[in-house]
XYZ file of C-alpha atoms in Angstrom:
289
model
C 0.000 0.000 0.000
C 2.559 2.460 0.810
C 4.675 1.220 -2.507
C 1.475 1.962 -4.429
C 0.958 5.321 -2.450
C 4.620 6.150 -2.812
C 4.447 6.016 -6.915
C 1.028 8.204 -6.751
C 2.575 11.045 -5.480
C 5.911 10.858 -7.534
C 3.767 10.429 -10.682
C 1.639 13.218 -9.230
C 4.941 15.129 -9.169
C 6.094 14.500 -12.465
C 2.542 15.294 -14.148
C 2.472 18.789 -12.757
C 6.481 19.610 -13.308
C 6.217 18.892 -16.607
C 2.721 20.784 -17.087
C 4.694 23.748 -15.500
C 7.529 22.999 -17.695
C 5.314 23.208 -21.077
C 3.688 26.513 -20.499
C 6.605 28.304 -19.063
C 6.727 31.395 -21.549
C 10.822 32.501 -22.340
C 11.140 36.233 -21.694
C 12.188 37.691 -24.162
C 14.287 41.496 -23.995
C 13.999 43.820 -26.941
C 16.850 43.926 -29.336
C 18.984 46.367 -29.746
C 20.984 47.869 -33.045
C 21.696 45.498 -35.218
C 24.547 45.606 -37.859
C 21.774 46.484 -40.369
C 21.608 49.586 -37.764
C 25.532 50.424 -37.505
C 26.848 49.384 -41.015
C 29.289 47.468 -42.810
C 32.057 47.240 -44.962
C 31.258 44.103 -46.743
C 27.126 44.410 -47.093
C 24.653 47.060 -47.395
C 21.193 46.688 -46.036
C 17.603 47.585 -47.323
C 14.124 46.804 -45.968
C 10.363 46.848 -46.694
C 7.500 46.437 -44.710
C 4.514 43.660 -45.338
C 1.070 42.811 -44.311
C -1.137 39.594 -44.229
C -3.467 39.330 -46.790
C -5.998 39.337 -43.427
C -4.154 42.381 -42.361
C -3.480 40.503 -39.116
C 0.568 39.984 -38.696
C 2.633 42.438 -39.813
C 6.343 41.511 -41.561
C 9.635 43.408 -41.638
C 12.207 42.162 -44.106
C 15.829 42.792 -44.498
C 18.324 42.442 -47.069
C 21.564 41.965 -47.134
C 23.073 42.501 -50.224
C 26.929 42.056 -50.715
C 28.822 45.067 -51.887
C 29.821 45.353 -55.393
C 28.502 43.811 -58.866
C 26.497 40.942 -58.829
C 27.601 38.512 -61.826
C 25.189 38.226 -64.318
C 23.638 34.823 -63.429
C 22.930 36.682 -59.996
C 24.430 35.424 -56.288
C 22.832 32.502 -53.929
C 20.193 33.586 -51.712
C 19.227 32.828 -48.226
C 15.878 33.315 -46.974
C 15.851 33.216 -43.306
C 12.911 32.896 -40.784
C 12.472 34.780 -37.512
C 14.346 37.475 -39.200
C 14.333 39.796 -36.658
C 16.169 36.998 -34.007
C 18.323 36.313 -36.995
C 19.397 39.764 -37.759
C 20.505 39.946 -34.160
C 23.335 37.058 -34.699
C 24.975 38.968 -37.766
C 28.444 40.547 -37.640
C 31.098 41.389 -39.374
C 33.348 38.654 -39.069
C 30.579 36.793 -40.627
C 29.482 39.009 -43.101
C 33.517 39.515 -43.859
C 34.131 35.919 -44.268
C 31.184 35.141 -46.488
C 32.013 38.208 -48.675
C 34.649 37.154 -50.238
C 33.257 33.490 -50.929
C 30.102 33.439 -52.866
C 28.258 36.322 -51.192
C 24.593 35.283 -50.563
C 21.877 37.640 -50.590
C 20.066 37.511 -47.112
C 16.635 37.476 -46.956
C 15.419 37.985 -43.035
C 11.947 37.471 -43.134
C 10.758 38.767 -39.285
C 7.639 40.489 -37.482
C 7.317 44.460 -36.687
C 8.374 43.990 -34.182
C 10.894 44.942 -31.421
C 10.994 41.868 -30.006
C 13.186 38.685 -31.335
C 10.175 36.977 -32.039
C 6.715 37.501 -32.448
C 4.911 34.193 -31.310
C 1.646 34.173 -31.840
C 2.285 35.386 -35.013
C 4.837 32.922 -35.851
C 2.777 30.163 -34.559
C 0.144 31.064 -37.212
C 2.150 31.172 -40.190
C 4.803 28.413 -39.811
C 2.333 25.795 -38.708
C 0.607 23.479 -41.558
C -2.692 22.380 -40.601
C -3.106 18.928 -38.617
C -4.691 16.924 -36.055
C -5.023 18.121 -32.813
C -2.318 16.616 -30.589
C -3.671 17.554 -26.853
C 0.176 18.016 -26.258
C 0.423 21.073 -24.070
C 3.384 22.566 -25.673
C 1.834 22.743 -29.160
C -0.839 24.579 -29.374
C -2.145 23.624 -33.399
C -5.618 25.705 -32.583
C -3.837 28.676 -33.256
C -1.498 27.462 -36.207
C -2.274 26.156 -39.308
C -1.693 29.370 -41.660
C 1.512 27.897 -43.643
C -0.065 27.515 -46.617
C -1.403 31.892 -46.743
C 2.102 32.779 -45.459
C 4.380 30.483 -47.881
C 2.395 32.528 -50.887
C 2.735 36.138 -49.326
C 7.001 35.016 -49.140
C 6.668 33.592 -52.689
C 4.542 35.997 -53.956
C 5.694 39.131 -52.698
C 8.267 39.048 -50.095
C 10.624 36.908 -52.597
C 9.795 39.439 -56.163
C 10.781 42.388 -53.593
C 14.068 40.838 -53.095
C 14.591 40.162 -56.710
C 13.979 43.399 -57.743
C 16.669 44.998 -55.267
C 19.419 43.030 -56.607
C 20.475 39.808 -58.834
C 19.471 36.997 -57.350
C 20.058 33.087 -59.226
C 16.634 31.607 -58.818
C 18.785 28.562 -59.220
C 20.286 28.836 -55.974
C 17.492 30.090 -53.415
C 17.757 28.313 -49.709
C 15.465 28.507 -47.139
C 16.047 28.179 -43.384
C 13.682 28.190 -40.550
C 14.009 26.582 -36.573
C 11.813 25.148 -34.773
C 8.276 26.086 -36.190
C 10.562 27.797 -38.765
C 11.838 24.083 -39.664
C 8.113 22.549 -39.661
C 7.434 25.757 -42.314
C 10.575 24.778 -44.158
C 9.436 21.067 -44.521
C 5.994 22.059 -45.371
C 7.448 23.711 -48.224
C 9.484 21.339 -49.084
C 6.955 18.998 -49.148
C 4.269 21.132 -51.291
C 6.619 23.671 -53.447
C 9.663 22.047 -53.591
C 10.491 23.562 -56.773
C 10.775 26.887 -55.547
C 13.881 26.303 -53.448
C 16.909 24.420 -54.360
C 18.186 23.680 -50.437
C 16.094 22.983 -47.298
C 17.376 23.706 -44.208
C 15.210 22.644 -40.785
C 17.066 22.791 -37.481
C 14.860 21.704 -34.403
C 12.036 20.884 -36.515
C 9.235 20.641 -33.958
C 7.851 17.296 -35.024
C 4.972 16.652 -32.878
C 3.268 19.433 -34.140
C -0.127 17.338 -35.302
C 0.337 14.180 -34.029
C 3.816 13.802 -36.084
C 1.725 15.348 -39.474
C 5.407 15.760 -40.804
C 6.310 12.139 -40.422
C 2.894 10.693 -42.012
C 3.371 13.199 -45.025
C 6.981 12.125 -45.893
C 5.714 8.560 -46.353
C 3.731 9.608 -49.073
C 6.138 11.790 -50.997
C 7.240 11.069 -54.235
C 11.281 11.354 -55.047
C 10.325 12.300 -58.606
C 9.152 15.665 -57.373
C 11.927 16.065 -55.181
C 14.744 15.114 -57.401
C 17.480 17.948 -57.181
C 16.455 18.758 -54.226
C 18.514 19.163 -50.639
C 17.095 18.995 -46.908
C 19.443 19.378 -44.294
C 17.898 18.160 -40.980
C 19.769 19.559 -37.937
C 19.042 18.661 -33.968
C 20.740 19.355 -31.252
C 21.327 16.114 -28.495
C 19.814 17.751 -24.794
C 17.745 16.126 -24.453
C 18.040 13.255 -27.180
C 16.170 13.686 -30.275
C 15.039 10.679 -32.174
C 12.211 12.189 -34.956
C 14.704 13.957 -37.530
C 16.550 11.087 -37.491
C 13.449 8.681 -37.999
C 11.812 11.549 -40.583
C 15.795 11.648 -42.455
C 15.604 7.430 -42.719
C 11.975 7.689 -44.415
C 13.267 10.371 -47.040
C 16.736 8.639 -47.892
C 14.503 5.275 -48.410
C 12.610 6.387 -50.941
C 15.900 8.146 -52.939
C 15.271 11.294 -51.542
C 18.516 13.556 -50.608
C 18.536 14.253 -46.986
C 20.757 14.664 -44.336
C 21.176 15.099 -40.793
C 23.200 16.728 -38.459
C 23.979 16.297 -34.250
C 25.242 19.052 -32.848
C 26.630 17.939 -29.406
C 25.826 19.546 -26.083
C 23.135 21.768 -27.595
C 19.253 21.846 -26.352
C 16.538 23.186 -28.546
C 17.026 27.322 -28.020
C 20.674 27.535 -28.799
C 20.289 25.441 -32.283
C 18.818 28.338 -33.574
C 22.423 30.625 -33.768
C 24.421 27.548 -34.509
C 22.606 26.182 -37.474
C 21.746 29.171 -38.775
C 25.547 30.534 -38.519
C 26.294 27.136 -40.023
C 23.687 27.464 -42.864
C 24.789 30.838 -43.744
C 28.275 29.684 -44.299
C 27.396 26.522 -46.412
C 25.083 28.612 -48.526
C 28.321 30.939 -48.733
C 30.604 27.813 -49.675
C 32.466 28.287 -46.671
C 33.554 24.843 -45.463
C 33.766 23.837 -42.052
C 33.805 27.080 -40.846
C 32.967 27.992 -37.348
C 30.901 31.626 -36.221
């Protein structure tokens, strides 16, 4: 009886921890200048201003266009997610290095917003629809707006950017973490033609009951043929989906990778992938921050 009463209460225990645990809110600080804000040597920044087609969210995108002519078949492109968070990791070391390998373009797609990240609004557009989970963390009443966001970024964000500067529709990558990964799979999975290289680090794969897993079992490679996804996961705690979603792909010929990035947990795999994305997109190999 006591045994029995004994694993009550620690269950007890563990139920409401980890109910505490799942709607703890991070804090987040405003940002400060960024080097959009102070300048560089190697890049010069513009930026426009967007609205929803339901005049809900509001977008601010920068670009980062490398300094000097842009060869005639245009330069790589990056289009990053959470822009504003993103814009907050760039310096001049970075921007330095890249510039004088292939010099993306840098498309920072983020929220007016002072804020790193606006999460409601974010929640709404990188979601795809799917079933309800009843998982306290995700929270897919409020998502499900991939598909209206993916065409304002194709659309309008992306012709606004390609009429700034030469971009090689050839060589367009798209980044995104956490919901930002589910919104780059999504599109991978429905437009894959409109990107040449996937990048998803964190990819929050329970969104929907797994939705992510069940569609990549029904892909076809044919449509996906050229195509690149780079899956990337931190190991605190262990992670076992990417790698499961990554096995699915490669089985049916589909070119996917994945990536462990030891001692990381799910908030700092946003400045290390990203840091690492922007360098492979640059051709930079191996390189660190």
């Amino acid at each position: 009886m006591k045994r029995h009463l004994r694993r009550l209460l620690s269950s007890a225990f563990l139920f409401i921890t980890a109910i505490g645990l799942c709607q703890a809110q991070p804090v987040f600080k405003p940002l400060g200048p960024t080097i959009a804000d102070t300048g560089s040597a190697y890049y010069h920044f513009r930026s426009a201003i967007f609205d929803s087609a339901d005049k809900q969210r509001h977008y601010k995108v920068w670009l980062a266009i490398p300094n000097g002519d842009a060869p005639q078949a245009g330069r790589p492109a990056l289009v990053i997610l959470d822009g504003n968070a993103a814009m907050s990791k760039l310096n001049e070391a970075l921007l330095g290095r890249i510039a004088k390998a292939k010099a993306p373009v840098l498309v920072a797609v983020g929220y007016q917003t002072a804020l790193p990240f606006d999460i409601p609004s974010r929640t709404r557009d990188y979601t795809p629809p799917g079933p309800m989970s009843g998982h306290p963390i995700y929270k897919e009443d409020q998502g499900g707006g991939s598909e209206a966001f993916r065409q304002l970024l194709l659309d309008s964000i992306l012709p606004w950017a390609e009429s700034q500067t030469r971009i090689n529709k050839n060589e367009l990558s798209l980044w995104g973490h956490s919901y930002g990964g589910l919104f780059v799979l999504d599109t991978f999975y429905s437009e894959p033609e409109r990107f040449r290289h996937y990048y998803a680090a964190s990819a929050s794969l329970g969104w929907g009951k797994d939705v992510m897993l069940t569609r990549a079992r029904a892909l076809s490679h044919v449509a996906l043929a050229g195509k690149q996804l780079q899956l990337d996961e931190g190991d605190m705690p262990a992670q076992d989906k990417n790698a499961q979603l990554v096995e699915i792909l490669k089985l049916k010929g589909i070119n996917a990778d994945y990536r462990v990035y030891p001692g990381l947990s799910h908030g700092p795999m946003f400045e290390a992938s990203l840091l690492k994305t922007i360098n492979a997109v640059a051709g930079v190999a191996d390189a660190g921050q």
